Short mmCIF file of N, CA, C and O in Angstrom, two decimals:
data_model
loop_
_atom_site.label_atom_id
_atom_site.label_comp_id
_atom_site.label_asym_id
_atom_site.label_seq_id
_atom_site.Cartn_x
_atom_site.Cartn_y
_atom_site.Cartn_z
N GLN E 1495 86.86 -144.41 -62.92
CA GLN E 1495 87.00 -144.93 -61.23
C GLN E 1495 85.65 -145.55 -60.71
O GLN E 1495 84.63 -145.15 -61.23
N VAL E 1496 85.79 -145.92 -59.64
CA VAL E 1496 84.75 -146.63 -58.95
C VAL E 1496 84.58 -146.03 -57.67
O VAL E 1496 85.62 -145.87 -56.88
N GLN E 1497 83.40 -145.88 -57.01
CA GLN E 1497 83.18 -145.11 -55.79
C GLN E 1497 82.40 -146.18 -54.93
O GLN E 1497 81.49 -146.37 -55.58
N LEU E 1498 82.26 -146.24 -53.52
CA LEU E 1498 82.01 -146.94 -52.76
C LEU E 1498 80.95 -145.80 -51.48
O LEU E 1498 82.22 -144.85 -51.01
N VAL E 1499 79.98 -145.85 -51.68
CA VAL E 1499 79.33 -144.88 -50.72
C VAL E 1499 78.70 -145.86 -49.40
O VAL E 1499 77.70 -146.13 -49.49
N GLU E 1500 78.76 -145.46 -48.25
CA GLU E 1500 78.46 -146.13 -47.44
C GLU E 1500 77.53 -145.45 -46.28
O GLU E 1500 77.74 -143.96 -46.54
N SER E 1501 76.42 -145.68 -45.69
CA SER E 1501 75.16 -145.35 -44.83
C SER E 1501 74.93 -146.42 -44.06
O SER E 1501 75.27 -147.59 -43.93
N GLY E 1502 74.62 -145.66 -42.90
CA GLY E 1502 73.83 -146.14 -41.93
C GLY E 1502 74.35 -146.14 -40.20
O GLY E 1502 73.89 -147.13 -39.27
N GLY E 1503 75.67 -145.66 -40.18
CA GLY E 1503 76.37 -146.22 -39.05
C GLY E 1503 75.88 -145.13 -38.03
O GLY E 1503 74.65 -144.51 -38.35
N GLY E 1504 76.34 -145.21 -37.05
CA GLY E 1504 75.80 -144.61 -35.65
C GLY E 1504 76.00 -144.51 -34.15
O GLY E 1504 76.50 -145.83 -34.08
N LEU E 1505 75.23 -144.34 -33.56
CA LEU E 1505 75.21 -144.46 -32.22
C LEU E 1505 74.36 -145.57 -31.82
O LEU E 1505 72.86 -144.96 -32.07
N VAL E 1506 74.39 -146.73 -31.18
CA VAL E 1506 73.25 -147.41 -30.76
C VAL E 1506 73.48 -148.32 -29.22
O VAL E 1506 74.91 -148.56 -28.99
N GLN E 1507 72.78 -148.77 -28.44
CA GLN E 1507 72.81 -148.86 -26.93
C GLN E 1507 73.24 -150.21 -27.21
O GLN E 1507 72.62 -151.62 -28.38
N ALA E 1508 73.47 -151.36 -26.20
CA ALA E 1508 74.33 -152.52 -26.43
C ALA E 1508 72.75 -153.56 -26.69
O ALA E 1508 71.69 -153.03 -25.71
N GLY E 1509 72.69 -154.27 -27.56
CA GLY E 1509 71.50 -154.98 -27.62
C GLY E 1509 70.76 -154.66 -28.88
O GLY E 1509 69.66 -155.58 -29.32
N GLY E 1510 71.39 -153.54 -29.45
CA GLY E 1510 70.58 -153.09 -30.66
C GLY E 1510 70.74 -153.51 -31.47
O GLY E 1510 71.88 -154.18 -31.86
N SER E 1511 70.29 -152.93 -32.91
CA SER E 1511 70.38 -152.87 -34.08
C SER E 1511 71.42 -151.77 -34.97
O SER E 1511 70.05 -150.83 -34.97
N LEU E 1512 71.83 -152.31 -35.67
CA LEU E 1512 71.77 -151.12 -37.22
C LEU E 1512 71.94 -151.85 -38.65
O LEU E 1512 72.16 -153.15 -38.51
N ARG E 1513 72.02 -151.06 -39.46
CA ARG E 1513 71.86 -151.79 -40.70
C ARG E 1513 72.60 -150.96 -41.61
O ARG E 1513 72.33 -149.54 -41.81
N LEU E 1514 74.30 -151.62 -42.10
CA LEU E 1514 74.89 -150.60 -42.93
C LEU E 1514 74.27 -151.16 -44.76
O LEU E 1514 74.16 -152.04 -44.73
N SER E 1515 74.74 -149.88 -45.27
CA SER E 1515 74.40 -149.92 -46.79
C SER E 1515 75.65 -149.47 -47.49
O SER E 1515 76.28 -148.72 -46.88
N CYS E 1516 75.96 -150.08 -48.53
CA CYS E 1516 77.13 -149.55 -49.36
C CYS E 1516 77.00 -149.83 -50.83
O CYS E 1516 76.09 -150.77 -51.29
N SER E 1517 76.77 -148.97 -51.43
CA SER E 1517 76.48 -148.69 -52.78
C SER E 1517 77.57 -148.39 -53.90
O SER E 1517 78.30 -147.24 -53.48
N ALA E 1518 78.04 -148.82 -54.59
CA ALA E 1518 79.32 -148.74 -55.81
C ALA E 1518 78.54 -148.02 -56.93
O ALA E 1518 77.60 -148.38 -57.39
N SER E 1519 79.08 -147.16 -57.36
CA SER E 1519 78.68 -146.64 -58.97
C SER E 1519 80.46 -146.11 -59.55
O SER E 1519 81.67 -145.89 -58.99
N GLY E 1520 80.00 -145.50 -60.70
CA GLY E 1520 81.40 -145.51 -61.57
C GLY E 1520 81.36 -146.58 -62.80
O GLY E 1520 80.48 -146.86 -63.34
N SER E 1521 82.99 -146.73 -63.09
CA SER E 1521 82.93 -147.35 -64.10
C SER E 1521 82.87 -148.68 -63.89
O SER E 1521 83.61 -149.01 -63.71
N ILE E 1522 81.86 -149.64 -64.00
CA ILE E 1522 81.53 -151.02 -63.16
C ILE E 1522 81.20 -152.16 -64.41
O ILE E 1522 80.48 -151.81 -64.91
N PHE E 1523 82.11 -152.64 -64.99
CA PHE E 1523 81.51 -153.72 -65.72
C PHE E 1523 80.57 -155.21 -64.52
O PHE E 1523 79.46 -155.54 -65.20
N GLU E 1524 81.61 -155.60 -64.04
CA GLU E 1524 80.81 -156.67 -62.93
C GLU E 1524 81.43 -156.57 -61.26
O GLU E 1524 82.70 -155.94 -61.51
N ILE E 1525 80.87 -156.70 -60.78
CA ILE E 1525 81.30 -156.53 -59.48
C ILE E 1525 81.57 -158.45 -58.84
O ILE E 1525 80.60 -158.65 -58.56
N ASN E 1526 82.46 -158.73 -58.32
CA ASN E 1526 82.85 -159.87 -57.50
C ASN E 1526 82.69 -160.17 -56.25
O ASN E 1526 81.33 -159.82 -55.73
N ALA E 1527 83.41 -159.89 -55.57
CA ALA E 1527 82.91 -159.99 -54.30
C ALA E 1527 82.48 -158.11 -53.46
O ALA E 1527 83.14 -157.53 -53.93
N MET E 1528 81.71 -158.30 -52.53
CA MET E 1528 81.27 -157.16 -51.68
C MET E 1528 81.41 -157.48 -50.09
O MET E 1528 81.49 -158.81 -49.70
N GLY E 1529 81.74 -156.63 -49.23
CA GLY E 1529 81.92 -157.38 -48.05
C GLY E 1529 82.04 -155.90 -47.10
O GLY E 1529 82.52 -154.67 -47.70
N TRP E 1530 82.16 -156.12 -45.43
CA TRP E 1530 82.32 -155.32 -45.04
C TRP E 1530 83.83 -155.75 -43.70
O TRP E 1530 84.04 -156.74 -43.60
N TYR E 1531 84.38 -154.81 -43.48
CA TYR E 1531 85.63 -154.39 -42.76
C TYR E 1531 85.47 -153.93 -41.14
O TYR E 1531 84.72 -152.73 -41.84
N ARG E 1532 86.23 -153.75 -40.55
CA ARG E 1532 86.15 -152.62 -39.48
C ARG E 1532 87.29 -152.37 -38.82
O ARG E 1532 88.47 -153.68 -38.86
N GLN E 1533 87.69 -151.54 -38.20
CA GLN E 1533 88.71 -151.05 -37.49
C GLN E 1533 88.38 -150.51 -36.47
O GLN E 1533 87.84 -149.29 -36.29
N ALA E 1534 88.85 -151.10 -35.42
CA ALA E 1534 88.50 -150.39 -33.72
C ALA E 1534 90.22 -149.44 -33.32
O ALA E 1534 90.93 -149.67 -34.09
N PRO E 1535 89.83 -148.63 -32.55
CA PRO E 1535 91.26 -147.59 -32.45
C PRO E 1535 92.19 -148.86 -31.91
O PRO E 1535 91.89 -149.61 -30.87
N GLY E 1536 93.62 -149.04 -32.25
CA GLY E 1536 94.22 -149.18 -31.69
C GLY E 1536 94.55 -150.83 -32.41
O GLY E 1536 95.66 -151.36 -32.25
N LYS E 1537 93.94 -150.90 -33.24
CA LYS E 1537 93.76 -152.26 -33.51
C LYS E 1537 93.74 -152.35 -35.33
O LYS E 1537 93.47 -151.37 -36.19
N GLN E 1538 94.33 -153.51 -35.69
CA GLN E 1538 94.05 -153.67 -37.37
C GLN E 1538 92.48 -153.77 -38.24
O GLN E 1538 91.66 -154.29 -37.44
N ARG E 1539 92.42 -153.47 -39.43
CA ARG E 1539 91.57 -153.14 -39.95
C ARG E 1539 91.26 -155.01 -40.15
O ARG E 1539 92.36 -155.74 -40.59
N GLY E 1540 89.81 -155.79 -39.96
CA GLY E 1540 89.86 -157.13 -40.28
C GLY E 1540 88.28 -157.41 -41.18
O GLY E 1540 87.70 -156.56 -40.56
N LEU E 1541 88.06 -158.52 -41.41
CA LEU E 1541 87.32 -158.75 -41.68
C LEU E 1541 85.86 -159.06 -40.80
O LEU E 1541 86.23 -159.34 -40.40
N VAL E 1542 84.67 -158.41 -41.63
CA VAL E 1542 83.40 -158.62 -40.80
C VAL E 1542 82.59 -159.29 -41.77
O VAL E 1542 82.42 -160.76 -40.76
N ALA E 1543 81.82 -159.49 -42.81
CA ALA E 1543 81.27 -160.29 -43.37
C ALA E 1543 81.66 -160.00 -45.10
O ALA E 1543 82.35 -158.86 -45.33
N MET E 1544 81.73 -161.46 -45.67
CA MET E 1544 81.94 -161.04 -47.44
C MET E 1544 80.95 -162.12 -47.97
O MET E 1544 80.36 -163.03 -48.01
N ILE E 1545 80.31 -161.09 -49.06
CA ILE E 1545 79.46 -162.00 -49.83
C ILE E 1545 80.07 -161.95 -51.47
O ILE E 1545 80.22 -161.33 -52.10
N GLY E 1546 79.91 -163.07 -52.01
CA GLY E 1546 80.35 -163.41 -53.33
C GLY E 1546 78.96 -162.80 -54.35
O GLY E 1546 78.37 -162.99 -53.92
N SER E 1547 79.66 -162.98 -55.46
CA SER E 1547 78.47 -162.64 -56.49
C SER E 1547 77.29 -163.63 -56.80
O SER E 1547 76.29 -163.04 -56.92
N ARG E 1548 77.47 -165.10 -56.11
CA ARG E 1548 76.48 -165.72 -56.29
C ARG E 1548 76.03 -165.97 -54.97
O ARG E 1548 74.83 -167.00 -54.93
N GLY E 1549 75.91 -165.59 -54.15
CA GLY E 1549 75.28 -165.17 -52.28
C GLY E 1549 76.39 -165.98 -51.71
O GLY E 1549 75.59 -165.80 -50.32
N SER E 1550 77.45 -166.75 -52.11
CA SER E 1550 78.07 -167.29 -50.97
C SER E 1550 78.54 -165.98 -49.36
O SER E 1550 78.80 -165.30 -50.08
N THR E 1551 78.87 -167.00 -48.37
CA THR E 1551 79.24 -165.50 -47.81
C THR E 1551 79.97 -166.24 -46.40
O THR E 1551 80.13 -167.80 -46.35
N ASN E 1552 80.86 -165.33 -45.82
CA ASN E 1552 81.97 -165.75 -45.01
C ASN E 1552 81.69 -164.76 -43.55
O ASN E 1552 81.59 -163.40 -44.07
N TYR E 1553 81.73 -165.11 -42.86
CA TYR E 1553 81.73 -164.73 -41.67
C TYR E 1553 83.00 -164.15 -40.68
O TYR E 1553 83.34 -165.56 -40.57
N ALA E 1554 83.17 -163.25 -40.23
CA ALA E 1554 83.93 -163.35 -38.63
C ALA E 1554 83.42 -164.14 -37.59
O ALA E 1554 82.13 -164.08 -37.44
N ASP E 1555 84.37 -164.87 -36.88
CA ASP E 1555 83.47 -166.33 -36.00
C ASP E 1555 82.64 -164.88 -35.07
O ASP E 1555 81.71 -165.41 -34.23
N SER E 1556 83.26 -163.67 -34.30
CA SER E 1556 82.77 -162.94 -33.82
C SER E 1556 81.21 -162.30 -34.02
O SER E 1556 80.67 -162.06 -32.73
N VAL E 1557 80.88 -162.44 -35.44
CA VAL E 1557 79.57 -162.03 -35.65
C VAL E 1557 78.65 -162.70 -36.18
O VAL E 1557 77.44 -162.83 -36.19
N LYS E 1558 79.11 -163.91 -36.02
CA LYS E 1558 78.27 -165.01 -36.47
C LYS E 1558 77.13 -165.20 -35.90
O LYS E 1558 77.41 -165.32 -34.57
N GLY E 1559 75.82 -165.37 -36.49
CA GLY E 1559 74.60 -165.42 -35.50
C GLY E 1559 73.97 -164.03 -34.92
O GLY E 1559 72.65 -164.36 -34.90
N ARG E 1560 74.76 -163.01 -35.71
CA ARG E 1560 74.41 -161.93 -34.72
C ARG E 1560 74.45 -160.52 -36.21
O ARG E 1560 73.34 -160.36 -36.18
N PHE E 1561 75.01 -161.00 -37.13
CA PHE E 1561 75.00 -160.07 -38.16
C PHE E 1561 74.35 -161.06 -39.59
O PHE E 1561 75.07 -162.40 -39.51
N THR E 1562 74.36 -160.42 -40.47
CA THR E 1562 74.04 -160.76 -41.65
C THR E 1562 73.90 -159.81 -43.17
O THR E 1562 73.96 -159.08 -43.04
N ILE E 1563 74.89 -160.43 -43.94
CA ILE E 1563 75.20 -159.81 -45.05
C ILE E 1563 74.61 -160.14 -46.11
O ILE E 1563 74.15 -161.25 -46.48
N SER E 1564 74.08 -159.20 -47.30
CA SER E 1564 73.18 -159.25 -48.43
C SER E 1564 73.36 -158.55 -49.36
O SER E 1564 74.21 -157.51 -48.60
N ARG E 1565 73.47 -158.80 -50.86
CA ARG E 1565 73.68 -157.88 -51.48
C ARG E 1565 72.04 -157.79 -52.32
O ARG E 1565 71.82 -158.95 -52.80
N ASP E 1566 72.45 -156.38 -53.36
CA ASP E 1566 71.31 -156.17 -54.52
C ASP E 1566 72.10 -155.88 -55.47
O ASP E 1566 72.56 -155.13 -55.75
N ASN E 1567 72.49 -156.92 -56.73
CA ASN E 1567 73.41 -156.92 -57.83
C ASN E 1567 72.40 -155.95 -58.77
O ASN E 1567 73.54 -155.59 -59.42
N GLY E 1568 71.41 -155.89 -58.81
CA GLY E 1568 70.77 -154.96 -59.71
C GLY E 1568 71.39 -153.56 -59.26
O GLY E 1568 71.13 -152.43 -59.79
N LYS E 1569 71.38 -153.25 -58.00
CA LYS E 1569 71.67 -151.96 -57.48
C LYS E 1569 73.20 -151.84 -57.04
O LYS E 1569 73.47 -150.70 -56.52
N ASN E 1570 74.06 -152.93 -57.37
CA ASN E 1570 75.54 -152.83 -56.68
C ASN E 1570 75.67 -152.22 -55.36
O ASN E 1570 76.12 -151.29 -55.16
N THR E 1571 74.83 -152.62 -54.64
CA THR E 1571 74.43 -152.47 -53.12
C THR E 1571 74.94 -153.58 -52.38
O THR E 1571 74.16 -154.67 -52.73
N VAL E 1572 75.51 -153.59 -51.12
CA VAL E 1572 75.83 -154.93 -50.40
C VAL E 1572 75.20 -154.01 -48.85
O VAL E 1572 75.45 -152.71 -48.81
N TYR E 1573 74.46 -154.68 -47.89
CA TYR E 1573 73.80 -154.32 -46.75
C TYR E 1573 74.76 -155.60 -45.50
O TYR E 1573 75.14 -156.20 -46.14
N LEU E 1574 74.84 -154.68 -44.74
CA LEU E 1574 75.02 -155.43 -43.40
C LEU E 1574 74.27 -155.10 -42.56
O LEU E 1574 74.02 -154.20 -41.47
N GLN E 1575 73.33 -156.30 -41.97
CA GLN E 1575 72.32 -156.46 -40.82
C GLN E 1575 73.26 -156.76 -39.55
O GLN E 1575 73.75 -157.90 -39.10
N MET E 1576 72.82 -155.65 -38.26
CA MET E 1576 73.73 -155.92 -37.15
C MET E 1576 72.67 -156.03 -36.12
O MET E 1576 72.00 -154.80 -35.99
N ASN E 1577 72.61 -157.24 -35.58
CA ASN E 1577 71.65 -156.98 -34.38
C ASN E 1577 72.46 -157.82 -33.74
O ASN E 1577 73.89 -158.13 -33.26
N SER E 1578 71.86 -157.63 -31.99
CA SER E 1578 72.46 -158.01 -30.78
C SER E 1578 73.73 -157.64 -30.42
O SER E 1578 74.75 -157.68 -30.26
N LEU E 1579 73.89 -156.30 -31.22
CA LEU E 1579 75.16 -155.48 -31.11
C LEU E 1579 75.92 -155.25 -29.71
O LEU E 1579 74.83 -155.45 -28.62
N LYS E 1580 77.13 -155.25 -29.48
CA LYS E 1580 77.75 -155.18 -28.31
C LYS E 1580 78.98 -154.28 -28.18
O LYS E 1580 79.10 -153.84 -29.71
N PRO E 1581 79.26 -153.72 -27.28
CA PRO E 1581 80.11 -152.52 -27.17
C PRO E 1581 81.70 -152.69 -27.98
O PRO E 1581 82.27 -152.15 -28.56
N GLU E 1582 81.61 -154.01 -28.08
CA GLU E 1582 83.55 -154.65 -28.75
C GLU E 1582 83.06 -154.54 -29.89
O GLU E 1582 84.26 -154.80 -31.17
N ASP E 1583 81.74 -154.49 -30.84
CA ASP E 1583 81.68 -154.10 -32.50
C ASP E 1583 81.84 -152.90 -32.41
O ASP E 1583 81.55 -152.54 -33.78
N THR E 1584 82.28 -151.72 -31.63
CA THR E 1584 82.50 -150.11 -31.66
C THR E 1584 83.50 -150.24 -32.77
O THR E 1584 84.34 -150.80 -32.00
N ALA E 1585 83.50 -149.71 -33.98
CA ALA E 1585 84.37 -149.49 -34.68
C ALA E 1585 84.60 -148.86 -36.07
O ALA E 1585 82.88 -148.37 -36.02
N VAL E 1586 85.11 -148.11 -36.97
CA VAL E 1586 84.52 -147.84 -38.31
C VAL E 1586 84.39 -148.76 -39.09
O VAL E 1586 85.55 -149.84 -39.24
N TYR E 1587 83.43 -149.14 -40.05
CA TYR E 1587 83.10 -149.77 -40.54
C TYR E 1587 83.35 -149.49 -42.27
O TYR E 1587 82.80 -148.55 -42.54
N TYR E 1588 84.09 -150.56 -43.00
CA TYR E 1588 84.57 -150.06 -44.21
C TYR E 1588 84.00 -150.79 -45.28
O TYR E 1588 84.07 -152.24 -44.94
N CYS E 1589 83.50 -150.76 -46.21
CA CYS E 1589 82.92 -151.28 -47.22
C CYS E 1589 83.96 -151.27 -48.57
O CYS E 1589 84.72 -150.86 -48.65
N ASN E 1590 83.69 -152.82 -48.86
CA ASN E 1590 84.75 -153.28 -49.95
C ASN E 1590 84.09 -153.72 -50.89
O ASN E 1590 83.25 -154.54 -51.05
N ALA E 1591 84.99 -153.74 -52.30
CA ALA E 1591 84.51 -153.94 -53.49
C ALA E 1591 85.24 -154.77 -54.18
O ALA E 1591 86.03 -153.95 -54.41
N VAL E 1592 85.34 -155.93 -54.89
CA VAL E 1592 86.41 -156.55 -55.84
C VAL E 1592 85.66 -156.42 -57.06
O VAL E 1592 84.44 -156.71 -57.36
N VAL E 1593 86.41 -155.51 -58.00
CA VAL E 1593 85.36 -154.86 -59.46
C VAL E 1593 86.00 -155.20 -60.66
O VAL E 1593 87.53 -154.89 -60.60
N ARG E 1594 85.35 -155.44 -61.38
CA ARG E 1594 86.24 -155.44 -62.98
C ARG E 1594 85.79 -154.20 -63.75
O ARG E 1594 84.40 -154.78 -63.75
N ARG E 1595 86.44 -153.83 -64.32
CA ARG E 1595 86.21 -152.17 -64.82
C ARG E 1595 85.34 -152.39 -66.25
O ARG E 1595 84.94 -151.44 -66.81
N ARG E 1596 86.07 -153.79 -66.90
CA ARG E 1596 85.31 -153.41 -68.46
C ARG E 1596 85.53 -155.24 -68.53
O ARG E 1596 86.50 -156.06 -67.65
N LEU E 1597 85.01 -155.74 -69.85
CA LEU E 1597 85.20 -156.92 -70.36
C LEU E 1597 86.51 -156.98 -70.56
O LEU E 1597 87.11 -156.64 -71.36
N GLY E 1598 86.86 -158.82 -69.59
CA GLY E 1598 88.34 -159.02 -69.40
C GLY E 1598 89.31 -158.19 -68.61
O GLY E 1598 90.40 -158.44 -69.11
N GLY E 1599 88.80 -157.20 -68.69
CA GLY E 1599 89.83 -156.38 -67.51
C GLY E 1599 90.19 -157.11 -66.02
O GLY E 1599 89.26 -158.21 -65.63
N THR E 1600 91.14 -156.47 -65.39
CA THR E 1600 91.75 -157.32 -64.30
C THR E 1600 90.77 -157.01 -62.90
O THR E 1600 89.84 -155.71 -63.03
N LEU E 1601 90.52 -157.67 -61.77
CA LEU E 1601 89.68 -157.24 -60.58
C LEU E 1601 90.52 -156.18 -59.94
O LEU E 1601 91.60 -156.45 -60.02
N ALA E 1602 89.61 -155.51 -59.38
CA ALA E 1602 90.68 -154.48 -58.62
C ALA E 1602 89.58 -154.18 -57.41
O ALA E 1602 88.63 -154.35 -57.30
N GLU E 1603 90.39 -154.07 -56.25
CA GLU E 1603 89.35 -153.61 -54.97
C GLU E 1603 89.33 -152.06 -54.53
O GLU E 1603 90.44 -151.51 -54.85
N TYR E 1604 88.49 -151.67 -54.26
CA TYR E 1604 87.54 -150.62 -54.03
C TYR E 1604 87.47 -150.08 -52.30
O TYR E 1604 86.89 -151.33 -51.84
N TRP E 1605 87.49 -149.39 -52.09
CA TRP E 1605 87.19 -149.26 -50.57
C TRP E 1605 86.49 -147.91 -50.17
O TRP E 1605 86.13 -146.64 -51.36
N GLY E 1606 85.55 -148.41 -49.23
CA GLY E 1606 84.52 -146.54 -49.10
C GLY E 1606 85.32 -146.00 -48.00
O GLY E 1606 86.28 -146.40 -47.33
N GLN E 1607 84.51 -144.99 -47.76
CA GLN E 1607 85.11 -143.80 -47.03
C GLN E 1607 85.31 -144.15 -45.16
O GLN E 1607 86.20 -143.54 -44.73
N GLY E 1608 84.33 -145.01 -45.16
CA GLY E 1608 84.30 -145.71 -43.75
C GLY E 1608 83.09 -144.78 -42.74
O GLY E 1608 82.72 -143.64 -43.13
N THR E 1609 82.26 -145.78 -41.82
CA THR E 1609 81.27 -145.38 -40.96
C THR E 1609 81.10 -145.36 -39.73
O THR E 1609 81.47 -146.64 -39.42
N GLN E 1610 81.14 -144.67 -39.06
CA GLN E 1610 81.66 -145.19 -37.43
C GLN E 1610 80.61 -146.09 -37.04
O GLN E 1610 79.13 -145.56 -37.08
N VAL E 1611 80.41 -146.71 -36.32
CA VAL E 1611 79.40 -147.67 -35.60
C VAL E 1611 79.59 -147.46 -33.93
O VAL E 1611 81.12 -147.97 -33.72
N THR E 1612 79.23 -146.97 -33.14
CA THR E 1612 79.29 -146.89 -31.28
C THR E 1612 78.45 -147.43 -31.08
O THR E 1612 77.35 -147.43 -31.23
N VAL E 1613 78.79 -148.36 -30.28
CA VAL E 1613 77.71 -149.45 -29.15
C VAL E 1613 78.02 -149.00 -27.90
O VAL E 1613 79.14 -149.37 -27.10
N SER E 1614 77.18 -148.35 -27.00
CA SER E 1614 77.18 -147.98 -25.58
C SER E 1614 76.56 -149.14 -25.17
O SER E 1614 75.79 -149.92 -24.93
N SER E 1615 77.26 -149.70 -23.90
CA SER E 1615 76.95 -150.29 -22.77
C SER E 1615 75.77 -149.84 -21.62
O SER E 1615 75.45 -148.77 -21.80
#
């Protein structure tokens, strides 16, 4: 099995910063993409940022220029640096990883348990 453990959420004032971390562990041969999604109350879960195994990135338009995703392949860890936070960034943030558990195996998607980010105005 594969486990994703997130950390770094919390309460911050508008304009502040937070850094989320997510570490993957378990039966892992290789990790393809890693990323962050978020879900606000009453809304669907949506992509925040994604990073490929070679560092290519993709961001939601609403966070471009404010958030930066990065990863440490040696530690199977993905980070999300969030600057200039706004109240509308308030949500539960979920880590996502696309993992191959063995050589020649299929890719499967895994999720973390979520971490709350609250931005006060």
